Amino acid sequence: MITDVVLYVWLLSLCGVVIHVFWFQWQEAKKGRGFFKDFKWYEWLLLPFLIVGESFVWPYLWYQHVKYQRRKERAVFRVEISDLKNKLSIAEIEEKHVISEPLDCVPPQPFGFLNEAWLDFLADANNPENLYYFEKSHGELSLEHHHKGYAALSSDNKVTQYFIFSSRRELCKVKA
Amino acid sequence: MTAQIPETIEFENKKQMLLTCPLEDYFTLGKVDSPFNANCSALWRGYIGHWKIINGRLYLISVEPQFDEENTTVLGDIFPGFDNCVFAHWYSGELRIASGKEVEFAHAGFGSVYAREVFLSVEEGVLVSTRVAHHK
């Protein structure tokens, strides 16, 4: 946001400088001096178009810049409070995610081969009491990821850490 | 990206090309660094994984490092205690299995089109549905 304001002020100043230079040169030209002194009548007609055109160009560039920044922000995956579903205890989660499989090709621990990542998540979140299940879709270029996981909520209602145990990747649907 | 060498999968009692890399999801979700090196532009992931569908479940049977003589990584190095078979419970998504003639070549990733393509929808390692596409 600060970058946007700085860019806006900078472009506004630039526009001001351009208008000022034209105004000054016009005054000089009336006295038979300066850059525009040899300007023909049709060249004078062009000037307002240039000034007006320029004042349309910079807001457009600014708009494009803001749009690009927002797209970049959207590309970063974040878990928000609005994504959280139901609250569960560590014991409930671990019981729910012990993977049963007939060939014994998975460790008998919560989240199977992702158990270490789960334990790291709990350690990073300081064994939290406020754990919530979440599901969130997140677009990245032409792909959409449907993430499922658990998030830790701090006492001041902020998502501090999250753990993803399932991430389904699909091509984004093209709007008709 | 250069056309990529596929994984293999044993499905419908035959070994076929798998144009999906479920092990990459394990590295991402498990926050595990891949032990493989990208030494060839035709195999950026640096390995070929061999997969199998057994009783409607997806299993990783072995991994082979490629274009890297010093790399001796085997399945048990990535999944300690599981040397021959790993249930891919971390994987959800579509598996694209190709067989038959290559009807359209694309020099980009797994972009080529094959005469018969089977799409298996997998949810946390379990096969949910199957769709077959024929191309001419």
PDB file of N, CA, C and O in Angstrom, chain B residues 6-58:
ATOM      1  N   PRO B   6       8.703 -40.034 -18.357  1.00  0.00           N
ATOM      2  CA  PRO B   6       7.612 -40.313 -17.403  1.00  0.00           C
ATOM      3  C   PRO B   6       7.998 -41.265 -16.276  1.00  0.00           C
ATOM      4  O   PRO B   6       9.046 -41.916 -16.309  1.00  0.00           O
ATOM      5  N   GLU B   7       7.113 -41.355 -15.293  1.00  0.00           N
ATOM      6  CA  GLU B   7       7.194 -42.371 -14.259  1.00  0.00           C
ATOM      7  C   GLU B   7       6.603 -43.641 -14.867  1.00  0.00           C
ATOM      8  O   GLU B   7       6.084 -43.613 -15.995  1.00  0.00           O
ATOM      9  N   THR B   8       6.651 -44.753 -14.140  1.00  0.00           N
ATOM     10  CA  THR B   8       5.963 -45.949 -14.641  1.00  0.00           C
ATOM     11  C   THR B   8       4.938 -46.388 -13.611  1.00  0.00           C
ATOM     12  O   THR B   8       5.093 -46.119 -12.414  1.00  0.00           O
ATOM     13  N   ILE B   9       3.912 -47.064 -14.097  1.00  0.00           N
ATOM     14  CA  ILE B   9       2.878 -47.571 -13.186  1.00  0.00           C
ATOM     15  C   ILE B   9       2.374 -48.923 -13.691  1.00  0.00           C
ATOM     16  O   ILE B   9       2.183 -49.106 -14.897  1.00  0.00           O
ATOM     17  N   GLU B  10       2.209 -49.840 -12.757  1.00  0.00           N
ATOM     18  CA  GLU B  10       1.636 -51.134 -13.095  1.00  0.00           C
ATOM     19  C   GLU B  10       0.134 -51.035 -12.874  1.00  0.00           C
ATOM     20  O   GLU B  10      -0.333 -50.871 -11.743  1.00  0.00           O
ATOM     21  N   PHE B  11      -0.583 -51.060 -13.974  1.00  0.00           N
ATOM     22  CA  PHE B  11      -2.029 -50.875 -13.916  1.00  0.00           C
ATOM     23  C   PHE B  11      -2.659 -51.751 -15.003  1.00  0.00           C
ATOM     24  O   PHE B  11      -2.124 -51.841 -16.100  1.00  0.00           O
ATOM     25  N   GLU B  12      -3.749 -52.365 -14.723  1.00  0.00           N
ATOM     26  CA  GLU B  12      -4.422 -53.310 -15.629  1.00  0.00           C
ATOM     27  C   GLU B  12      -3.444 -54.413 -16.062  1.00  0.00           C
ATOM     28  O   GLU B  12      -3.358 -54.766 -17.237  1.00  0.00           O
ATOM     29  N   ASN B  13      -2.641 -54.894 -15.108  1.00  0.00           N
ATOM     30  CA  ASN B  13      -1.673 -55.984 -15.312  1.00  0.00           C
ATOM     31  C   ASN B  13      -0.582 -55.685 -16.332  1.00  0.00           C
ATOM     32  O   ASN B  13       0.001 -56.599 -16.897  1.00  0.00           O
ATOM     33  N   LYS B  14      -0.345 -54.415 -16.602  1.00  0.00           N
ATOM     34  CA  LYS B  14       0.809 -54.106 -17.455  1.00  0.00           C
ATOM     35  C   LYS B  14       1.483 -52.802 -17.017  1.00  0.00           C
ATOM     36  O   LYS B  14       0.843 -51.942 -16.396  1.00  0.00           O
ATOM     37  N   LYS B  15       2.759 -52.713 -17.367  1.00  0.00           N
ATOM     38  CA  LYS B  15       3.542 -51.537 -16.996  1.00  0.00           C
ATOM     39  C   LYS B  15       3.263 -50.432 -18.013  1.00  0.00           C
ATOM     40  O   LYS B  15       3.394 -50.650 -19.222  1.00  0.00           O
ATOM     41  N   GLN B  16       2.846 -49.271 -17.525  1.00  0.00           N
ATOM     42  CA  GLN B  16       2.491 -48.173 -18.435  1.00  0.00           C
ATOM     43  C   GLN B  16       3.190 -46.885 -17.994  1.00  0.00           C
ATOM     44  O   GLN B  16       3.777 -46.827 -16.921  1.00  0.00           O
ATOM     45  N   MET B  17       3.072 -45.879 -18.854  1.00  0.00           N
ATOM     46  CA  MET B  17       3.689 -44.591 -18.529  1.00  0.00           C
ATOM     47  C   MET B  17       2.767 -43.800 -17.597  1.00  0.00           C
ATOM     48  O   MET B  17       1.571 -43.691 -17.870  1.00  0.00           O
ATOM     49  N   LEU B  18       3.336 -43.262 -16.545  1.00  0.00           N
ATOM     50  CA  LEU B  18       2.562 -42.408 -15.643  1.00  0.00           C
ATOM     51  C   LEU B  18       3.032 -40.964 -15.851  1.00  0.00           C
ATOM     52  O   LEU B  18       4.205 -40.638 -15.610  1.00  0.00           O
ATOM     53  N   LEU B  19       2.123 -40.118 -16.301  1.00  0.00           N
ATOM     54  CA  LEU B  19       2.497 -38.730 -16.610  1.00  0.00           C
ATOM     55  C   LEU B  19       2.121 -37.790 -15.460  1.00  0.00           C
ATOM     56  O   LEU B  19       1.613 -36.693 -15.670  1.00  0.00           O
ATOM     57  N   THR B  20       2.349 -38.239 -14.280  1.00  0.00           N
ATOM     58  CA  THR B  20       2.104 -37.460 -13.059  1.00  0.00           C
ATOM     59  C   THR B  20       3.213 -37.845 -12.081  1.00  0.00           C
ATOM     60  O   THR B  20       3.698 -38.973 -12.137  1.00  0.00           O
ATOM     61  N   CYS B  21       3.592 -36.940 -11.207  1.00  0.00           N
ATOM     62  CA  CYS B  21       4.696 -37.230 -10.272  1.00  0.00           C
ATOM     63  C   CYS B  21       4.220 -37.097  -8.818  1.00  0.00           C
ATOM     64  O   CYS B  21       4.472 -36.069  -8.172  1.00  0.00           O
ATOM     65  N   PRO B  22       3.558 -38.122  -8.297  1.00  0.00           N
ATOM     66  CA  PRO B  22       3.000 -38.004  -6.932  1.00  0.00           C
ATOM     67  C   PRO B  22       4.053 -37.838  -5.833  1.00  0.00           C
ATOM     68  O   PRO B  22       3.750 -37.298  -4.771  1.00  0.00           O
ATOM     69  N   LEU B  23       5.280 -38.286  -6.084  1.00  0.00           N
ATOM     70  CA  LEU B  23       6.313 -38.165  -5.043  1.00  0.00           C
ATOM     71  C   LEU B  23       6.665 -36.696  -4.777  1.00  0.00           C
ATOM     72  O   LEU B  23       7.055 -36.341  -3.659  1.00  0.00           O
ATOM     73  N   GLU B  24       6.507 -35.851  -5.786  1.00  0.00           N
ATOM     74  CA  GLU B  24       6.797 -34.421  -5.606  1.00  0.00           C
ATOM     75  C   GLU B  24       5.900 -33.826  -4.521  1.00  0.00           C
ATOM     76  O   GLU B  24       6.322 -32.951  -3.772  1.00  0.00           O
ATOM     77  N   ASP B  25       4.642 -34.317  -4.455  1.00  0.00           N
ATOM     78  CA  ASP B  25       3.714 -33.821  -3.441  1.00  0.00           C
ATOM     79  C   ASP B  25       4.174 -34.218  -2.037  1.00  0.00           C
ATOM     80  O   ASP B  25       3.953 -33.485  -1.080  1.00  0.00           O
ATOM     81  N   TYR B  26       4.800 -35.396  -1.944  1.00  0.00           N
ATOM     82  CA  TYR B  26       5.321 -35.816  -0.641  1.00  0.00           C
ATOM     83  C   TYR B  26       6.433 -34.856  -0.198  1.00  0.00           C
ATOM     84  O   TYR B  26       6.462 -34.429   0.961  1.00  0.00           O
ATOM     85  N   PHE B  27       7.330 -34.523  -1.133  1.00  0.00           N
ATOM     86  CA  PHE B  27       8.419 -33.589  -0.784  1.00  0.00           C
ATOM     87  C   PHE B  27       7.854 -32.237  -0.332  1.00  0.00           C
ATOM     88  O   PHE B  27       8.370 -31.616   0.586  1.00  0.00           O
ATOM     89  N   THR B  28       6.778 -31.796  -1.002  1.00  0.00           N
ATOM     90  CA  THR B  28       6.189 -30.496  -0.663  1.00  0.00           C
ATOM     91  C   THR B  28       5.451 -30.548   0.682  1.00  0.00           C
ATOM     92  O   THR B  28       5.733 -29.752   1.575  1.00  0.00           O
ATOM     93  N   LEU B  29       4.534 -31.508   0.818  1.00  0.00           N
ATOM     94  CA  LEU B  29       3.720 -31.559   2.042  1.00  0.00           C
ATOM     95  C   LEU B  29       4.551 -31.954   3.265  1.00  0.00           C
ATOM     96  O   LEU B  29       4.343 -31.447   4.362  1.00  0.00           O
ATOM     97  N   GLY B  30       5.492 -32.882   3.063  1.00  0.00           N
ATOM     98  CA  GLY B  30       6.320 -33.344   4.177  1.00  0.00           C
ATOM     99  C   GLY B  30       7.469 -32.402   4.483  1.00  0.00           C
ATOM    100  O   GLY B  30       8.230 -32.621   5.409  1.00  0.00           O
ATOM    101  N   LYS B  31       7.584 -31.329   3.665  1.00  0.00           N
ATOM    102  CA  LYS B  31       8.693 -30.356   3.801  1.00  0.00           C
ATOM    103  C   LYS B  31      10.028 -31.090   3.830  1.00  0.00           C
ATOM    104  O   LYS B  31      10.891 -30.861   4.681  1.00  0.00           O
ATOM    105  N   VAL B  32      10.148 -32.038   2.913  1.00  0.00           N
ATOM    106  CA  VAL B  32      11.350 -32.871   2.800  1.00  0.00           C
ATOM    107  C   VAL B  32      12.115 -32.435   1.551  1.00  0.00           C
ATOM    108  O   VAL B  32      11.505 -32.231   0.504  1.00  0.00           O
ATOM    109  N   ASP B  33      13.412 -32.278   1.682  1.00  0.00           N
ATOM    110  CA  ASP B  33      14.220 -31.937   0.501  1.00  0.00           C
ATOM    111  C   ASP B  33      14.388 -33.174  -0.362  1.00  0.00           C
ATOM    112  O   ASP B  33      14.700 -34.260   0.141  1.00  0.00           O
ATOM    113  N   SER B  34      14.207 -33.004  -1.654  1.00  0.00           N
ATOM    114  CA  SER B  34      14.394 -34.139  -2.560  1.00  0.00           C
ATOM    115  C   SER B  34      15.876 -34.529  -2.566  1.00  0.00           C
ATOM    116  O   SER B  34      16.740 -33.664  -2.681  1.00  0.00           O
ATOM    117  N   PRO B  35      16.179 -35.827  -2.448  1.00  0.00           N
ATOM    118  CA  PRO B  35      17.591 -36.237  -2.474  1.00  0.00           C
ATOM    119  C   PRO B  35      18.144 -36.348  -3.903  1.00  0.00           C
ATOM    120  O   PRO B  35      19.273 -36.760  -4.084  1.00  0.00           O
ATOM    121  N   PHE B  36      17.323 -36.015  -4.876  1.00  0.00           N
ATOM    122  CA  PHE B  36      17.729 -36.177  -6.272  1.00  0.00           C
ATOM    123  C   PHE B  36      18.192 -34.852  -6.877  1.00  0.00           C
ATOM    124  O   PHE B  36      17.769 -33.788  -6.450  1.00  0.00           O
ATOM    125  N   ASN B  37      19.043 -34.993  -7.879  1.00  0.00           N
ATOM    126  CA  ASN B  37      19.585 -33.800  -8.537  1.00  0.00           C
ATOM    127  C   ASN B  37      19.112 -33.728  -9.983  1.00  0.00           C
ATOM    128  O   ASN B  37      19.012 -34.741 -10.659  1.00  0.00           O
ATOM    129  N   ALA B  38      18.859 -32.522 -10.418  1.00  0.00           N
ATOM    130  CA  ALA B  38      18.426 -32.325 -11.810  1.00  0.00           C
ATOM    131  C   ALA B  38      19.664 -32.193 -12.689  1.00  0.00           C
ATOM    132  O   ALA B  38      20.272 -31.135 -12.757  1.00  0.00           O
ATOM    133  N   ASN B  39      20.061 -33.292 -13.319  1.00  0.00           N
ATOM    134  CA  ASN B  39      21.257 -33.263 -14.160  1.00  0.00           C
ATOM    135  C   ASN B  39      20.928 -33.343 -15.648  1.00  0.00           C
ATOM    136  O   ASN B  39      21.830 -33.383 -16.477  1.00  0.00           O
ATOM    137  N   CYS B  40      19.656 -33.431 -15.965  1.00  0.00           N
ATOM    138  CA  CYS B  40      19.272 -33.549 -17.364  1.00  0.00           C
ATOM    139  C   CYS B  40      17.968 -32.789 -17.572  1.00  0.00           C
ATOM    140  O   CYS B  40      17.040 -32.922 -16.760  1.00  0.00           O
ATOM    141  N   SER B  41      17.911 -32.012 -18.631  1.00  0.00           N
ATOM    142  CA  SER B  41      16.712 -31.187 -18.859  1.00  0.00           C
ATOM    143  C   SER B  41      15.492 -32.048 -19.202  1.00  0.00           C
ATOM    144  O   SER B  41      14.366 -31.570 -19.152  1.00  0.00           O
ATOM    145  N   ALA B  42      15.716 -33.323 -19.534  1.00  0.00           N
ATOM    146  CA  ALA B  42      14.575 -34.206 -19.830  1.00  0.00           C
ATOM    147  C   ALA B  42      14.063 -34.897 -18.566  1.00  0.00           C
ATOM    148  O   ALA B  42      13.116 -35.679 -18.628  1.00  0.00           O
ATOM    149  N   LEU B  43      14.717 -34.601 -17.434  1.00  0.00           N
ATOM    150  CA  LEU B  43      14.284 -35.216 -16.174  1.00  0.00           C
ATOM    151  C   LEU B  43      14.647 -34.273 -15.019  1.00  0.00           C
ATOM    152  O   LEU B  43      15.561 -34.531 -14.242  1.00  0.00           O
ATOM    153  N   TRP B  44      13.915 -33.169 -14.965  1.00  0.00           N
ATOM    154  CA  TRP B  44      14.232 -32.167 -13.943  1.00  0.00           C
ATOM    155  C   TRP B  44      14.110 -32.730 -12.538  1.00  0.00           C
ATOM    156  O   TRP B  44      14.785 -32.289 -11.621  1.00  0.00           O
ATOM    157  N   ARG B  45      13.225 -33.724 -12.327  1.00  0.00           N
ATOM    158  CA  ARG B  45      13.045 -34.231 -10.961  1.00  0.00           C
ATOM    159  C   ARG B  45      14.198 -35.142 -10.549  1.00  0.00           C
ATOM    160  O   ARG B  45      14.390 -35.399  -9.373  1.00  0.00           O
ATOM    161  N   GLY B  46      14.973 -35.658 -11.506  1.00  0.00           N
ATOM    162  CA  GLY B  46      16.188 -36.426 -11.212  1.00  0.00           C
ATOM    163  C   GLY B  46      15.977 -37.895 -10.877  1.00  0.00           C
ATOM    164  O   GLY B  46      16.921 -38.579 -10.503  1.00  0.00           O
ATOM    165  N   TYR B  47      14.759 -38.386 -10.964  1.00  0.00           N
ATOM    166  CA  TYR B  47      14.492 -39.799 -10.629  1.00  0.00           C
ATOM    167  C   TYR B  47      13.315 -40.304 -11.459  1.00  0.00           C
ATOM    168  O   TYR B  47      12.542 -39.517 -12.025  1.00  0.00           O
ATOM    169  N   ILE B  48      13.194 -41.607 -11.506  1.00  0.00           N
ATOM    170  CA  ILE B  48      11.983 -42.220 -12.061  1.00  0.00           C
ATOM    171  C   ILE B  48      11.370 -43.058 -10.954  1.00  0.00           C
ATOM    172  O   ILE B  48      12.040 -43.901 -10.346  1.00  0.00           O
ATOM    173  N   GLY B  49      10.122 -42.801 -10.671  1.00  0.00           N
ATOM    174  CA  GLY B  49       9.407 -43.571  -9.653  1.00  0.00           C
ATOM    175  C   GLY B  49       8.590 -44.662 -10.318  1.00  0.00           C
ATOM    176  O   GLY B  49       8.039 -44.466 -11.394  1.00  0.00           O
ATOM    177  N   HIS B  50       8.551 -45.822  -9.677  1.00  0.00           N
ATOM    178  CA  HIS B  50       7.761 -46.940 -10.203  1.00  0.00           C
ATOM    179  C   HIS B  50       6.594 -47.174  -9.250  1.00  0.00           C
ATOM    180  O   HIS B  50       6.804 -47.412  -8.052  1.00  0.00           O
ATOM    181  N   TRP B  51       5.388 -47.107  -9.799  1.00  0.00           N
ATOM    182  CA  TRP B  51       4.164 -47.127  -8.997  1.00  0.00           C
ATOM    183  C   TRP B  51       3.318 -48.343  -9.328  1.00  0.00           C
ATOM    184  O   TRP B  51       3.506 -48.972 -10.375  1.00  0.00           O
ATOM    185  N   LYS B  52       2.384 -48.628  -8.465  1.00  0.00           N
ATOM    186  CA  LYS B  52       1.493 -49.768  -8.684  1.00  0.00           C
ATOM    187  C   LYS B  52       0.140 -49.487  -8.030  1.00  0.00           C
ATOM    188  O   LYS B  52       0.096 -48.891  -6.943  1.00  0.00           O
ATOM    189  N   ILE B  53      -0.906 -49.906  -8.721  1.00  0.00           N
ATOM    190  CA  ILE B  53      -2.236 -49.819  -8.104  1.00  0.00           C
ATOM    191  C   ILE B  53      -2.561 -51.221  -7.583  1.00  0.00           C
ATOM    192  O   ILE B  53      -2.602 -52.179  -8.355  1.00  0.00           O
ATOM    193  N   ILE B  54      -2.705 -51.322  -6.269  1.00  0.00           N
ATOM    194  CA  ILE B  54      -3.057 -52.619  -5.666  1.00  0.00           C
ATOM    195  C   ILE B  54      -4.354 -52.437  -4.883  1.00  0.00           C
ATOM    196  O   ILE B  54      -4.417 -51.589  -3.978  1.00  0.00           O
ATOM    197  N   ASN B  55      -5.352 -53.232  -5.224  1.00  0.00           N
ATOM    198  CA  ASN B  55      -6.664 -53.171  -4.554  1.00  0.00           C
ATOM    199  C   ASN B  55      -7.175 -51.734  -4.414  1.00  0.00           C
ATOM    200  O   ASN B  55      -7.600 -51.320  -3.325  1.00  0.00           O
ATOM    201  N   GLY B  56      -7.086 -50.987  -5.501  1.00  0.00           N
ATOM    202  CA  GLY B  56      -7.633 -49.630  -5.497  1.00  0.00           C
ATOM    203  C   GLY B  56      -6.826 -48.628  -4.698  1.00  0.00           C
ATOM    204  O   GLY B  56      -7.337 -47.558  -4.334  1.00  0.00           O
ATOM    205  N   ARG B  57      -5.560 -48.953  -4.424  1.00  0.00           N
ATOM    206  CA  ARG B  57      -4.708 -48.002  -3.699  1.00  0.00           C
ATOM    207  C   ARG B  57      -3.415 -47.759  -4.472  1.00  0.00           C
ATOM    208  O   ARG B  57      -2.941 -48.649  -5.187  1.00  0.00           O
ATOM    209  N   LEU B  58      -2.860 -46.571  -4.287  1.00  0.00           N
ATOM    210  CA  LEU B  58      -1.640 -46.203  -5.011  1.00  0.00           C
ATOM    211  C   LEU B  58      -0.405 -46.463  -4.141  1.00  0.00           C
ATOM    212  O   LEU B  58      -0.321 -45.970  -3.007  1.00  0.00           O
TER     213      LEU B  58
END
